[in-house]
Amino acid sequence: MTELASLRTQLEQLRNEAMDAIAGAGDLARLQQVRVAFLGRKGSLTEVLKGVGRLDPAARPLLGKDVNRLKETLNKALAEREQELRLEAERARIEAERVDVTLPGRCPARGALHPLQQGLDEITEIFLRLGFRVAEGPEIEDEFHNFDALNIPPEHPARAMHDTFFFPDGHLLRTHTSPVQIRAMRRLLADGNEPPVAIVAPGRVYRCDYDMTHSPMFHQVEVFQVGEGISMAHLKGVLKHFLTRYFGRDLPIRLRPSYFPFTEPSAEVDIGCVFCDGAGCRVCKQSGWLEVLGSGMIHPHVLRAVDIDAARYSGYAFGLGVERLVMLKHGIPDLRLFFENDVRFLRRMGS
Ligand code: PHE
């Protein structure tokens, strides 16, 4: 066999191997390896061309042509296979990213404010719209703000009735929001201001008491206004407005004489029973009335304790229990529902 024929056979063999390898390349990386193995500087084709030196000059162009044709063939096959592999990869990617647009959407779980926080916000908002300002005080109080300044001296029986949690150092957990009256009025004067002042003070309070209708921690909103000529008429007007707004209807209200050391005169405030509209039911114990809050005209001793001129200024105050109002508004039968954090209850109450 001539040298030329032998080289041509090698080329033919190389062609077959290369075409098989190209067809068998499963991905682009593999295809690139095939390209280098056959056509690269140290590839099989280069290897075959080393034999060209042994050809006589006349035969060389003949082999050159063959080599060029083979290169062309292989490059074309490589390009085609590359195109195929790219399409395959694209198809696989689209398949993998396929989205079933008919699936129902996934809704993010939505949180909601706790019903008591909603109640606090709702109540506070009504007074803000009347021009009251929000004030807050500490939950850890001292005896002066919680008792003495509110006209509850050390030996006063009301002090024992408060079921106070004391700390060893004499501080205590406030038993009501009324100490915010003292703090807000002192702050007013300390800032160089004078009445009139109108404050709404929402917050947590504590009493050592736990049963079906009492929790050791509960919430109150304290409301008070001090100025010249403030009378019980203002108290009653604001109460009527508040209760109508809060319950969303025109409920009858009634002020019943009562006693608090820090107000004089004092009154318990009742609303017509929201369950029987005054006809008498189990909840109102057949009376037709529900007690909702304590109120009165701020005692002159209290004004004096904060250095407000009691001859010139007067004021009213009231304090309401948030749990009770929220329960009445939404017909919640058991106080403990607020504190057990059963999500079924919380979800139902979430707005
Ligand atoms: N602080 C009283 C209580 O907790 C409520 C109250 C506030 C009464 C203001 C009169 C005036 O029971």
CSV table of C-alpha atoms and ligand atoms in Angstrom, one decimal:
chain,number,residue,atom,x,y,z
A,1,MET,CA,0.0,0.0,0.0
A,2,THR,CA,1.3,3.4,-0.8
A,3,GLU,CA,2.0,5.9,1.9
A,4,LEU,CA,-0.8,8.1,0.6
A,5,ALA,CA,-3.3,5.3,0.8
A,6,SER,CA,-2.2,4.4,4.3
A,7,LEU,CA,-2.7,8.0,5.5
A,8,ARG,CA,-6.0,8.1,3.8
A,9,THR,CA,-7.1,5.0,5.6
A,10,GLN,CA,-6.0,6.6,8.9
A,11,LEU,CA,-8.0,9.7,8.0
A,12,GLU,CA,-11.0,7.6,7.2
A,13,GLN,CA,-10.7,5.8,10.5
A,14,LEU,CA,-10.3,9.0,12.4
A,15,ARG,CA,-13.4,10.4,10.7
A,16,ASN,CA,-15.4,7.4,11.8
A,17,GLU,CA,-14.2,7.6,15.4
A,18,ALA,CA,-14.7,11.3,15.5
A,19,MET,CA,-18.2,11.2,14.1
A,20,ASP,CA,-19.1,8.5,16.7
A,21,ALA,CA,-17.6,10.5,19.5
A,22,ILE,CA,-19.5,13.6,18.4
A,23,ALA,CA,-22.8,11.8,18.2
A,24,GLY,CA,-22.2,10.2,21.6
A,25,ALA,CA,-21.2,13.5,23.4
A,26,GLY,CA,-24.0,13.9,26.0
A,27,ASP,CA,-23.4,17.5,27.0
A,28,LEU,CA,-21.5,20.6,25.9
A,29,ALA,CA,-18.5,20.0,28.1
A,30,ARG,CA,-18.0,16.5,26.7
A,31,LEU,CA,-18.4,17.8,23.2
A,32,GLN,CA,-15.6,20.3,23.8
A,33,GLN,CA,-13.4,17.4,25.0
A,34,VAL,CA,-14.1,15.6,21.7
A,35,ARG,CA,-13.2,18.7,19.7
A,36,VAL,CA,-9.9,19.0,21.4
A,37,ALA,CA,-9.2,15.3,21.2
A,38,PHE,CA,-9.5,15.2,17.4
A,39,LEU,CA,-8.8,18.7,16.2
A,40,GLY,CA,-6.7,20.2,18.9
A,41,ARG,CA,-3.0,21.1,18.6
A,42,LYS,CA,-2.1,17.7,20.2
A,43,GLY,CA,-5.2,15.9,18.7
A,44,SER,CA,-5.4,12.8,16.6
A,45,LEU,CA,-5.5,14.8,13.3
A,46,THR,CA,-2.2,16.5,14.1
A,47,GLU,CA,-0.9,13.1,14.9
A,48,VAL,CA,-1.8,11.8,11.4
A,49,LEU,CA,-0.4,14.9,9.7
A,50,LYS,CA,3.0,14.0,11.1
A,51,GLY,CA,3.1,11.3,8.4
A,52,VAL,CA,2.9,14.0,5.6
A,53,GLY,CA,6.6,14.4,5.6
A,54,ARG,CA,7.0,10.9,4.3
A,55,LEU,CA,4.8,11.6,1.2
A,56,ASP,CA,6.4,12.6,-2.0
A,57,PRO,CA,5.7,16.3,-2.8
A,58,ALA,CA,3.3,15.6,-5.6
A,59,ALA,CA,1.0,13.6,-3.3
A,60,ARG,CA,0.9,16.2,-0.5
A,61,PRO,CA,-1.8,18.5,-2.0
A,62,LEU,CA,-4.0,15.4,-2.4
A,63,LEU,CA,-3.8,14.6,1.2
A,64,GLY,CA,-4.1,18.3,2.1
A,65,LYS,CA,-7.5,18.4,0.3
A,66,ASP,CA,-8.6,15.3,2.2
A,67,VAL,CA,-7.6,16.8,5.5
A,68,ASN,CA,-9.4,20.0,4.8
A,69,ARG,CA,-12.5,18.2,3.8
A,70,LEU,CA,-12.3,16.1,7.0
A,71,LYS,CA,-11.9,19.2,9.1
A,72,GLU,CA,-14.9,20.8,7.4
A,73,THR,CA,-16.9,17.7,8.0
A,74,LEU,CA,-16.0,17.5,11.6
A,75,ASN,CA,-16.5,21.2,12.3
A,76,LYS,CA,-19.9,21.0,10.7
A,77,ALA,CA,-20.8,17.9,12.8
A,78,LEU,CA,-19.5,19.6,16.0
A,79,ALA,CA,-21.6,22.7,15.3
A,80,GLU,CA,-24.7,20.7,14.6
A,81,ARG,CA,-24.2,18.6,17.7
A,82,GLU,CA,-23.6,21.7,19.8
A,83,GLN,CA,-26.8,23.3,18.5
A,84,GLU,CA,-28.7,20.1,19.4
A,85,LEU,CA,-27.2,20.0,22.9
A,86,ARG,CA,-28.1,23.6,23.5
A,87,LEU,CA,-31.6,23.0,22.5
A,88,GLU,CA,-31.8,20.0,24.7
A,89,ALA,CA,-30.5,21.9,27.7
A,90,GLU,CA,-33.0,24.7,27.0
A,91,ARG,CA,-35.8,22.3,26.8
A,92,ALA,CA,-34.8,20.6,30.0
A,93,ARG,CA,-34.5,24.0,31.8
A,94,ILE,CA,-38.0,25.0,30.6
A,95,GLU,CA,-39.4,21.6,31.7
A,96,ALA,CA,-37.8,22.0,35.2
A,97,GLU,CA,-39.0,25.5,35.6
A,98,ARG,CA,-42.5,24.7,34.5
A,99,VAL,CA,-45.2,26.4,36.6
A,100,ASP,CA,-48.7,25.0,36.9
A,101,VAL,CA,-50.7,28.2,36.7
A,102,THR,CA,-53.9,26.3,37.6
A,103,LEU,CA,-52.7,25.5,41.1
A,104,PRO,CA,-54.5,27.5,43.8
A,105,GLY,CA,-52.4,30.4,45.1
A,106,ARG,CA,-50.5,30.2,48.4
A,107,CYS,CA,-51.8,33.0,50.6
A,108,PRO,CA,-49.3,34.3,53.2
A,109,ALA,CA,-50.7,33.8,56.7
A,110,ARG,CA,-51.8,37.2,58.0
A,111,GLY,CA,-51.3,38.2,61.5
A,112,ALA,CA,-53.7,40.3,63.5
A,113,LEU,CA,-53.6,42.5,66.6
A,114,HIS,CA,-54.7,40.8,69.8
A,115,PRO,CA,-58.3,41.6,70.6
A,116,LEU,CA,-57.3,43.5,73.7
A,117,GLN,CA,-54.8,45.6,71.7
A,118,GLN,CA,-57.6,46.3,69.2
A,119,GLY,CA,-59.8,47.3,72.1
A,120,LEU,CA,-57.2,49.6,73.6
A,121,ASP,CA,-56.5,51.2,70.2
A,122,GLU,CA,-60.2,51.7,69.5
A,123,ILE,CA,-60.9,53.2,72.9
A,124,THR,CA,-57.9,55.5,72.8
A,125,GLU,CA,-58.8,56.6,69.3
A,126,ILE,CA,-62.2,57.9,70.4
A,127,PHE,CA,-60.6,60.2,72.9
A,128,LEU,CA,-57.8,61.3,70.6
A,129,ARG,CA,-60.5,62.5,68.2
A,130,LEU,CA,-62.0,64.6,71.0
A,131,GLY,CA,-58.6,66.3,71.5
A,132,PHE,CA,-57.3,64.3,74.4
A,133,ARG,CA,-53.6,63.5,74.5
A,134,VAL,CA,-52.1,60.1,75.3
A,135,ALA,CA,-50.0,59.7,78.4
A,136,GLU,CA,-48.4,56.6,79.8
A,137,GLY,CA,-46.8,55.7,83.2
A,138,PRO,CA,-44.6,52.9,84.5
A,139,GLU,CA,-46.1,49.5,85.5
A,140,ILE,CA,-43.7,49.4,88.4
A,141,GLU,CA,-44.9,52.2,90.6
A,142,ASP,CA,-44.3,53.6,94.1
A,143,GLU,CA,-46.8,54.1,96.9
A,144,PHE,CA,-46.8,57.8,96.4
A,145,HIS,CA,-48.2,57.7,92.9
A,146,ASN,CA,-50.4,54.6,93.2
A,147,PHE,CA,-51.9,55.5,96.6
A,148,ASP,CA,-50.8,58.6,98.7
A,149,ALA,CA,-51.2,61.2,96.0
A,150,LEU,CA,-54.5,59.7,95.1
A,151,ASN,CA,-55.8,60.4,98.6
A,152,ILE,CA,-55.3,56.8,99.8
A,153,PRO,CA,-53.3,57.2,103.0
A,154,PRO,CA,-51.3,54.2,104.5
A,155,GLU,CA,-54.1,53.1,106.9
A,156,HIS,CA,-56.9,53.6,104.4
A,157,PRO,CA,-59.0,50.4,103.9
A,158,ALA,CA,-59.0,51.0,100.1
A,159,ARG,CA,-55.3,50.2,100.2
A,160,ALA,CA,-55.9,46.7,101.4
A,161,MET,CA,-58.8,46.2,98.9
A,162,HIS,CA,-56.4,46.7,96.1
A,163,ASP,CA,-54.6,43.3,96.4
A,164,THR,CA,-51.3,44.8,95.6
A,165,PHE,CA,-48.2,43.0,94.4
A,166,PHE,CA,-45.3,44.5,96.3
A,167,PHE,CA,-41.6,44.3,95.6
A,168,PRO,CA,-39.2,43.8,98.5
A,169,ASP,CA,-37.9,47.3,98.1
A,170,GLY,CA,-41.4,48.9,98.6
A,171,HIS,CA,-42.1,49.4,94.9
A,172,LEU,CA,-45.3,47.8,93.6
A,173,LEU,CA,-47.1,46.8,90.4
A,174,ARG,CA,-49.6,49.6,89.8
A,175,THR,CA,-53.1,48.4,90.7
A,176,HIS,CA,-54.8,50.9,88.4
A,177,THR,CA,-54.0,53.6,85.8
A,178,SER,CA,-54.9,56.5,88.1
A,179,PRO,CA,-51.3,57.1,89.0
A,180,VAL,CA,-50.9,58.4,85.5
A,181,GLN,CA,-53.1,61.3,86.6
A,182,ILE,CA,-50.5,62.3,89.1
A,183,ARG,CA,-47.6,61.8,86.7
A,184,ALA,CA,-49.3,63.7,83.9
A,185,MET,CA,-50.3,66.7,86.0
A,186,ARG,CA,-46.9,67.0,87.6
A,187,ARG,CA,-45.3,66.8,84.2
A,188,LEU,CA,-47.6,69.5,83.0
A,189,LEU,CA,-46.6,71.9,85.7
A,190,ALA,CA,-42.9,70.9,85.5
A,191,ASP,CA,-43.0,71.8,81.8
A,192,GLY,CA,-44.2,75.3,82.8
A,193,ASN,CA,-47.8,74.7,81.7
A,194,GLU,CA,-51.1,75.0,83.4
A,195,PRO,CA,-54.5,73.4,82.9
A,196,PRO,CA,-56.6,72.9,80.8
A,197,VAL,CA,-55.4,69.4,80.2
A,198,ALA,CA,-57.2,66.4,78.8
A,199,ILE,CA,-55.5,63.0,78.9
A,200,VAL,CA,-56.2,59.4,77.9
A,201,ALA,CA,-53.9,56.8,79.5
A,202,PRO,CA,-54.1,53.2,78.3
A,203,GLY,CA,-52.1,50.5,80.1
A,204,ARG,CA,-51.6,47.3,82.0
A,205,VAL,CA,-52.4,47.0,85.7
A,206,TYR,CA,-52.0,44.2,88.3
A,207,ARG,CA,-53.9,42.8,91.2
A,208,CYS,CA,-53.4,39.6,93.1
A,209,ASP,CA,-56.7,38.1,92.0
A,210,TYR,CA,-57.4,35.1,89.8
A,211,ASP,CA,-60.7,33.5,89.0
A,212,MET,CA,-63.3,33.2,86.2
A,213,THR,CA,-63.7,37.0,85.9
A,214,HIS,CA,-60.3,38.2,87.2
A,215,SER,CA,-56.8,38.0,85.8
A,216,PRO,CA,-53.8,39.2,87.8
A,217,MET,CA,-52.8,41.3,84.9
A,218,PHE,CA,-55.5,43.3,83.0
A,219,HIS,CA,-55.9,46.5,81.1
A,220,GLN,CA,-57.4,49.9,82.0
A,221,VAL,CA,-57.8,53.2,80.2
A,222,GLU,CA,-57.7,56.2,82.4
A,223,VAL,CA,-59.4,59.4,81.1
A,224,PHE,CA,-59.3,62.8,82.8
A,225,GLN,CA,-59.7,66.4,82.1
A,226,VAL,CA,-58.8,69.4,84.3
A,227,GLY,CA,-59.6,73.0,83.7
A,228,GLU,CA,-61.6,76.0,84.8
A,229,GLY,CA,-65.3,75.3,85.3
A,230,ILE,CA,-65.1,71.5,84.5
A,231,SER,CA,-68.2,69.9,86.0
A,232,MET,CA,-70.0,66.6,86.1
A,233,ALA,CA,-71.9,67.7,83.0
A,234,HIS,CA,-68.6,67.4,81.0
A,235,LEU,CA,-68.0,64.0,82.6
A,236,LYS,CA,-71.4,62.8,81.5
A,237,GLY,CA,-71.2,64.3,78.0
A,238,VAL,CA,-67.8,62.7,77.3
A,239,LEU,CA,-69.0,59.3,78.8
A,240,LYS,CA,-72.1,59.4,76.7
A,241,HIS,CA,-70.1,60.2,73.5
A,242,PHE,CA,-67.5,57.5,74.3
A,243,LEU,CA,-70.0,54.7,75.1
A,244,THR,CA,-72.2,55.5,72.0
A,245,ARG,CA,-69.1,55.5,69.8
A,246,TYR,CA,-67.6,52.4,71.3
A,247,PHE,CA,-70.7,50.2,71.2
A,248,GLY,CA,-71.9,51.8,67.9
A,249,ARG,CA,-75.3,52.6,69.2
A,250,ASP,CA,-77.2,54.9,71.5
A,251,LEU,CA,-77.2,53.1,74.8
A,252,PRO,CA,-78.9,54.5,77.9
A,253,ILE,CA,-76.3,55.4,80.6
A,254,ARG,CA,-76.8,55.9,84.3
A,255,LEU,CA,-74.5,57.3,87.0
A,256,ARG,CA,-74.8,55.6,90.4
A,257,PRO,CA,-73.4,57.2,93.5
A,258,SER,CA,-70.3,55.4,94.7
A,259,TYR,CA,-67.0,56.0,96.5
A,260,PHE,CA,-63.4,56.3,95.4
A,261,PRO,CA,-60.9,58.1,97.6
A,262,PHE,CA,-59.6,60.2,94.7
A,263,THR,CA,-62.9,61.5,93.4
A,264,GLU,CA,-65.7,63.4,95.1
A,265,PRO,CA,-68.4,63.0,94.2
A,266,SER,CA,-67.9,59.5,92.7
A,267,ALA,CA,-70.1,57.5,90.5
A,268,GLU,CA,-70.2,54.0,89.0
A,269,VAL,CA,-71.3,54.2,85.4
A,270,ASP,CA,-73.8,51.7,84.0
A,271,ILE,CA,-75.0,51.1,80.5
A,272,GLY,CA,-78.3,49.5,79.5
A,273,CYS,CA,-77.6,45.8,79.1
A,274,VAL,CA,-76.3,45.1,75.6
A,275,PHE,CA,-77.6,41.5,75.7
A,276,CYS,CA,-81.3,42.1,76.6
A,277,ASP,CA,-81.6,45.9,75.9
A,278,GLY,CA,-82.6,46.5,79.5
A,279,ALA,CA,-85.3,43.8,79.6
A,280,GLY,CA,-83.4,41.8,82.2
A,281,CYS,CA,-81.3,38.7,81.5
A,282,ARG,CA,-78.8,36.4,83.1
A,283,VAL,CA,-75.8,38.6,82.3
A,284,CYS,CA,-77.3,41.7,83.9
A,285,LYS,CA,-78.8,39.7,86.7
A,286,GLN,CA,-82.2,40.8,85.7
A,287,SER,CA,-81.3,44.5,86.5
A,288,GLY,CA,-81.2,45.6,82.9
A,289,TRP,CA,-78.0,47.5,83.6
A,290,LEU,CA,-74.3,46.6,83.3
A,291,GLU,CA,-71.6,48.4,85.3
A,292,VAL,CA,-68.8,49.5,83.0
A,293,LEU,CA,-66.5,51.9,84.8
A,294,GLY,CA,-65.8,54.1,87.8
A,295,SER,CA,-65.7,57.9,87.7
A,296,GLY,CA,-66.0,61.1,89.6
A,297,MET,CA,-64.8,64.7,90.1
A,298,ILE,CA,-61.1,64.7,90.9
A,299,HIS,CA,-60.8,65.2,94.7
A,300,PRO,CA,-59.2,68.5,95.7
A,301,HIS,CA,-56.7,66.6,97.8
A,302,VAL,CA,-55.4,65.0,94.6
A,303,LEU,CA,-55.1,68.4,92.8
A,304,ARG,CA,-53.3,69.8,95.8
A,305,ALA,CA,-50.9,66.8,95.9
A,306,VAL,CA,-49.7,67.8,92.4
A,307,ASP,CA,-49.8,71.6,93.2
A,308,ILE,CA,-52.7,72.5,91.1
A,309,ASP,CA,-54.9,75.3,92.5
A,310,ALA,CA,-58.0,73.5,93.5
A,311,ALA,CA,-59.9,76.7,94.1
A,312,ARG,CA,-59.4,77.7,90.5
A,313,TYR,CA,-59.4,74.3,88.6
A,314,SER,CA,-61.6,71.3,88.8
A,315,GLY,CA,-61.6,68.1,86.8
A,316,TYR,CA,-63.3,64.7,86.2
A,317,ALA,CA,-61.7,61.3,85.9
A,318,PHE,CA,-62.8,57.9,85.0
A,319,GLY,CA,-61.1,54.5,84.6
A,320,LEU,CA,-62.4,51.6,82.6
A,321,GLY,CA,-61.6,48.0,82.3
A,322,VAL,CA,-60.6,47.1,78.8
A,323,GLU,CA,-61.3,43.3,79.1
A,324,ARG,CA,-64.8,44.0,80.3
A,325,LEU,CA,-65.6,46.4,77.5
A,326,VAL,CA,-64.2,44.1,74.8
A,327,MET,CA,-66.2,41.1,76.3
A,328,LEU,CA,-69.4,43.1,76.4
A,329,LYS,CA,-69.0,44.4,72.8
A,330,HIS,CA,-68.1,41.1,71.3
A,331,GLY,CA,-70.2,38.8,73.5
A,332,ILE,CA,-67.0,37.0,74.8
A,333,PRO,CA,-68.2,34.7,77.7
A,334,ASP,CA,-64.9,34.0,79.4
A,335,LEU,CA,-62.1,36.4,80.4
A,336,ARG,CA,-59.5,33.5,80.1
A,337,LEU,CA,-59.9,33.4,76.3
A,338,PHE,CA,-57.8,36.6,76.2
A,339,PHE,CA,-54.9,35.0,77.8
A,340,GLU,CA,-54.9,31.4,76.6
A,341,ASN,CA,-53.7,32.4,73.1
A,342,ASP,CA,-55.9,29.8,71.4
A,343,VAL,CA,-55.3,30.7,67.7
A,344,ARG,CA,-58.9,29.8,66.8
A,345,PHE,CA,-60.2,32.5,69.1
A,346,LEU,CA,-57.4,35.0,68.0
A,347,ARG,CA,-58.2,34.3,64.3
A,348,ARG,CA,-61.9,34.9,64.8
A,349,MET,CA,-61.2,38.1,66.6
A,350,GLY,CA,-58.5,39.3,64.2
A,351,SER,CA,-59.7,42.1,62.0
B,1,PHE,N1,-58.9,53.7,89.5
B,1,PHE,C1,-60.3,53.2,89.7
B,1,PHE,C2,-60.2,51.6,89.7
B,1,PHE,O1,-59.2,51.1,89.3
B,1,PHE,C3,-61.2,53.6,88.6
B,1,PHE,C4,-61.4,55.1,88.6
B,1,PHE,C5,-60.6,56.0,87.9
B,1,PHE,C6,-62.5,55.6,89.4
B,1,PHE,C7,-60.8,57.3,87.9
B,1,PHE,C8,-62.7,57.0,89.4
B,1,PHE,C9,-61.9,57.8,88.7
B,1,PHE,O2,-61.1,51.0,90.0
